[in-house]
Amino acid sequence: MLRLLKWVLIVTLIIVAVTVGLFLLRDKIAKTAMEQQIREQTGMDVKIGKLSTKLLSPIASIQNLTLYNTAEFGGTQFLNIREMQIEFDREALVHREIHFKLLKLHIAELSVVKNDLGQTNIVAMVAAAKLKSTKGMVHFKGIEVANFSISKISYLDLKNQKNNRQLIVNLQNQVFRNLNTPGDFYSAFVLIWHSKGESR
């Protein structure tokens, strides 16, 4: 469950960075700004395939957001978000608050990597994110409606590949309402975790 909580923090940091970028800028400039913001928050390289926004609209979508592990974890893919759609409260963001009316998130793959020293990428990434998120961050005020889909979770052991495995989850359109506190998120992701598929 500790890994689950760390995973939730990672996704939340990415969503916050994306939302701030959308509010400040548009399209290609916003895409570059978001990539830079995510790099600063996570310490990882990131690529965004496509960003779609409309002028003066609080609705936006992102396709193929890929986060890559650092060199100590092989430089492999860490997280692939196939699609993310958000509708956020612009007035709240003016007051340095993030409030989502809708968040639709489809995670194609999450890869947990254990390096030669026995450290995992999730632990390392969360530690780096904590150091960089203590100053000037906006305040999270919750999500009215969240729709989560998760396809696959992979585990890679760089020291012993015999330990490598995949968990085919294939959960689609898991809808949750009023996710306002860490406890709300924890309960939602525990339900997702217990609904997962069989490992291979």
CSV table of C-alpha atoms in Angstrom, one decimal:
chain,number,residue,atom,x,y,z
A,1,MET,CA,0.0,0.0,0.0
A,2,LEU,CA,3.0,2.3,0.6
A,3,ARG,CA,3.9,2.0,-3.1
A,4,LEU,CA,0.3,2.8,-4.0
A,5,LEU,CA,0.4,6.0,-2.0
A,6,LYS,CA,3.7,7.0,-3.6
A,7,TRP,CA,2.2,6.3,-7.0
A,8,VAL,CA,-0.8,8.6,-6.2
A,9,LEU,CA,1.6,11.4,-5.2
A,10,ILE,CA,3.5,11.0,-8.5
A,11,VAL,CA,0.3,11.3,-10.6
A,12,THR,CA,-0.9,14.2,-8.6
A,13,LEU,CA,2.4,16.1,-9.1
A,14,ILE,CA,2.1,15.6,-12.9
A,15,ILE,CA,-1.5,16.7,-12.9
A,16,VAL,CA,-0.7,19.9,-11.0
A,17,ALA,CA,2.2,20.7,-13.3
A,18,VAL,CA,-0.1,20.2,-16.4
A,19,THR,CA,-2.9,22.4,-15.0
A,20,VAL,CA,-0.6,25.3,-14.1
A,21,GLY,CA,0.9,25.1,-17.7
A,22,LEU,CA,-2.5,25.1,-19.3
A,23,PHE,CA,-3.6,28.1,-17.3
A,24,LEU,CA,-0.6,30.2,-18.2
A,25,LEU,CA,0.0,29.3,-21.8
A,26,ARG,CA,-1.5,27.7,-24.9
A,27,ASP,CA,-0.7,24.8,-27.3
A,28,LYS,CA,2.9,24.5,-28.4
A,29,ILE,CA,4.2,27.0,-25.8
A,30,ALA,CA,2.1,25.4,-23.1
A,31,LYS,CA,3.4,21.9,-24.1
A,32,THR,CA,7.0,23.0,-23.7
A,33,ALA,CA,6.3,24.8,-20.5
A,34,MET,CA,4.5,21.7,-19.1
A,35,GLU,CA,7.4,19.4,-20.0
A,36,GLN,CA,9.8,21.8,-18.2
A,37,GLN,CA,7.6,22.0,-15.2
A,38,ILE,CA,7.2,18.2,-14.9
A,39,ARG,CA,11.0,17.8,-15.3
A,40,GLU,CA,11.5,20.2,-12.4
A,41,GLN,CA,9.0,18.5,-10.2
A,42,THR,CA,10.0,14.9,-10.9
A,43,GLY,CA,13.7,15.0,-12.0
A,44,MET,CA,12.8,12.8,-14.9
A,45,ASP,CA,12.7,13.4,-18.7
A,46,VAL,CA,9.2,13.8,-20.2
A,47,LYS,CA,7.6,13.9,-23.6
A,48,ILE,CA,4.1,15.0,-24.4
A,49,GLY,CA,2.7,13.7,-27.7
A,50,LYS,CA,-0.2,16.0,-28.2
A,51,LEU,CA,-1.9,18.9,-26.4
A,52,SER,CA,-5.3,20.2,-27.3
A,53,THR,CA,-6.8,23.3,-25.8
A,54,LYS,CA,-9.4,25.9,-26.8
A,55,LEU,CA,-9.0,29.6,-26.2
A,56,LEU,CA,-10.6,30.8,-23.0
A,57,SER,CA,-11.8,27.3,-22.2
A,58,PRO,CA,-11.0,25.4,-19.0
A,59,ILE,CA,-11.1,22.1,-20.9
A,60,ALA,CA,-8.0,20.5,-22.3
A,61,SER,CA,-6.7,17.1,-23.3
A,62,ILE,CA,-3.3,15.5,-23.5
A,63,GLN,CA,-2.3,12.3,-25.4
A,64,ASN,CA,0.8,10.1,-24.9
A,65,LEU,CA,2.5,11.7,-22.0
A,66,THR,CA,5.6,9.6,-21.3
A,67,LEU,CA,7.9,9.9,-18.2
A,68,TYR,CA,11.3,8.3,-18.4
A,69,ASN,CA,13.5,6.9,-15.6
A,70,THR,CA,16.8,8.5,-14.8
A,71,ALA,CA,20.1,6.8,-15.8
A,72,GLU,CA,20.4,5.0,-12.4
A,73,PHE,CA,17.1,3.1,-13.3
A,74,GLY,CA,18.1,2.3,-16.8
A,75,GLY,CA,16.5,5.3,-18.6
A,76,THR,CA,13.5,3.1,-19.5
A,77,GLN,CA,9.9,4.2,-19.6
A,78,PHE,CA,8.5,4.9,-16.2
A,79,LEU,CA,4.9,6.1,-16.9
A,80,ASN,CA,2.8,6.4,-20.0
A,81,ILE,CA,-0.4,8.3,-19.8
A,82,ARG,CA,-2.3,7.4,-23.0
A,83,GLU,CA,-4.9,10.2,-22.5
A,84,MET,CA,-5.7,12.8,-19.9
A,85,GLN,CA,-8.7,15.1,-20.1
A,86,ILE,CA,-9.3,17.8,-17.5
A,87,GLU,CA,-11.8,20.5,-16.8
A,88,PHE,CA,-10.5,22.9,-14.1
A,89,ASP,CA,-11.8,25.9,-12.2
A,90,ARG,CA,-9.9,28.9,-13.6
A,91,GLU,CA,-11.1,31.2,-10.8
A,92,ALA,CA,-9.7,28.9,-8.2
A,93,LEU,CA,-6.4,28.8,-10.0
A,94,VAL,CA,-6.2,32.6,-9.9
A,95,HIS,CA,-6.1,32.2,-6.1
A,96,ARG,CA,-3.4,29.5,-6.3
A,97,GLU,CA,-5.9,26.7,-5.8
A,98,ILE,CA,-6.5,23.7,-8.1
A,99,HIS,CA,-10.0,22.4,-8.3
A,100,PHE,CA,-11.0,19.9,-11.0
A,101,LYS,CA,-14.6,19.6,-12.2
A,102,LEU,CA,-13.5,16.6,-14.2
A,103,LEU,CA,-10.3,14.5,-14.5
A,104,LYS,CA,-10.2,11.6,-16.9
A,105,LEU,CA,-7.0,9.7,-16.8
A,106,HIS,CA,-5.9,6.6,-18.8
A,107,ILE,CA,-2.6,5.1,-17.7
A,108,ALA,CA,-1.3,2.7,-20.4
A,109,GLU,CA,1.6,1.5,-18.3
A,110,LEU,CA,3.4,2.1,-15.0
A,111,SER,CA,6.9,0.5,-14.6
A,112,VAL,CA,8.4,0.0,-11.2
A,113,VAL,CA,12.2,-0.4,-11.5
A,114,LYS,CA,14.6,-1.8,-8.9
A,115,ASN,CA,18.2,-0.8,-9.5
A,116,ASP,CA,21.5,-2.6,-8.7
A,117,LEU,CA,21.5,-1.0,-5.2
A,118,GLY,CA,18.0,-2.3,-4.4
A,119,GLN,CA,16.3,1.1,-4.7
A,120,THR,CA,13.1,1.6,-6.6
A,121,ASN,CA,12.4,4.4,-9.0
A,122,ILE,CA,9.2,5.3,-7.2
A,123,VAL,CA,10.9,5.9,-3.9
A,124,ALA,CA,13.7,7.9,-5.5
A,125,MET,CA,11.3,10.0,-7.6
A,126,VAL,CA,9.0,10.8,-4.6
A,127,ALA,CA,12.0,11.9,-2.5
A,128,ALA,CA,13.1,14.3,-5.2
A,129,ALA,CA,9.6,15.6,-5.7
A,130,LYS,CA,9.2,16.3,-2.0
A,131,LEU,CA,12.3,18.5,-2.0
A,132,LYS,CA,11.1,20.5,-5.0
A,133,SER,CA,7.5,20.9,-4.1
A,134,THR,CA,7.8,22.7,-0.7
A,135,LYS,CA,7.9,26.2,-2.1
A,136,GLY,CA,5.5,28.2,-4.2
A,137,MET,CA,3.1,25.3,-4.9
A,138,VAL,CA,-0.6,25.8,-5.5
A,139,HIS,CA,-3.1,24.3,-3.1
A,140,PHE,CA,-5.1,21.3,-4.2
A,141,LYS,CA,-8.8,21.6,-3.5
A,142,GLY,CA,-10.1,18.3,-4.9
A,143,ILE,CA,-11.8,16.7,-7.9
A,144,GLU,CA,-15.5,16.6,-8.4
A,145,VAL,CA,-15.6,13.7,-10.8
A,146,ALA,CA,-12.6,11.4,-11.6
A,147,ASN,CA,-12.5,8.7,-14.2
A,148,PHE,CA,-9.5,6.3,-14.0
A,149,SER,CA,-8.4,3.6,-16.5
A,150,ILE,CA,-5.3,1.5,-16.0
A,151,SER,CA,-4.0,-1.0,-18.5
A,152,LYS,CA,-0.7,-2.5,-17.2
A,153,ILE,CA,1.8,-2.4,-14.4
A,154,SER,CA,5.4,-3.7,-14.9
A,155,TYR,CA,8.1,-4.6,-12.5
A,156,LEU,CA,11.8,-4.6,-13.6
A,157,ASP,CA,14.7,-5.8,-11.6
A,158,LEU,CA,17.9,-4.5,-13.2
A,159,LYS,CA,20.1,-6.8,-11.1
A,160,ASN,CA,18.1,-10.0,-11.6
A,161,GLN,CA,15.8,-10.1,-14.6
A,162,LYS,CA,14.3,-13.4,-13.4
A,163,ASN,CA,12.2,-11.2,-11.1
A,164,ASN,CA,10.7,-9.2,-13.9
A,165,ARG,CA,6.9,-9.5,-14.2
A,166,GLN,CA,3.8,-7.7,-15.5
A,167,LEU,CA,0.4,-7.2,-14.1
A,168,ILE,CA,-2.3,-6.9,-16.7
A,169,VAL,CA,-4.9,-4.7,-15.0
A,170,ASN,CA,-7.2,-3.6,-17.8
A,171,LEU,CA,-9.5,-1.5,-15.6
A,172,GLN,CA,-11.7,0.9,-17.6
A,173,ASN,CA,-13.7,3.9,-16.5
A,174,GLN,CA,-13.5,3.6,-12.7
A,175,VAL,CA,-15.6,6.6,-11.6
A,176,PHE,CA,-15.1,8.4,-8.3
A,177,ARG,CA,-16.7,11.5,-7.0
A,178,ASN,CA,-15.6,14.2,-4.6
A,179,LEU,CA,-11.9,13.3,-4.1
A,180,ASN,CA,-10.9,16.1,-1.8
A,181,THR,CA,-8.5,14.6,0.8
A,182,PRO,CA,-5.6,12.1,0.9
A,183,GLY,CA,-8.0,9.7,2.5
A,184,ASP,CA,-10.4,10.0,-0.4
A,185,PHE,CA,-7.6,9.2,-2.9
A,186,TYR,CA,-6.3,6.3,-0.8
A,187,SER,CA,-9.8,4.7,-0.7
A,188,ALA,CA,-10.3,5.2,-4.4
A,189,PHE,CA,-6.9,3.6,-5.4
A,190,VAL,CA,-7.4,0.8,-2.9
A,191,LEU,CA,-10.6,-0.1,-4.7
A,192,ILE,CA,-8.7,0.0,-8.0
A,193,TRP,CA,-5.8,-2.1,-6.5
A,194,HIS,CA,-8.2,-4.8,-5.3
A,195,SER,CA,-9.9,-4.9,-8.7
A,196,LYS,CA,-6.6,-5.6,-10.6
A,197,GLY,CA,-6.1,-8.4,-13.0
A,198,GLU,CA,-3.8,-11.4,-12.7
A,199,SER,CA,0.0,-11.2,-12.9
A,200,ARG,CA,2.0,-12.8,-15.7
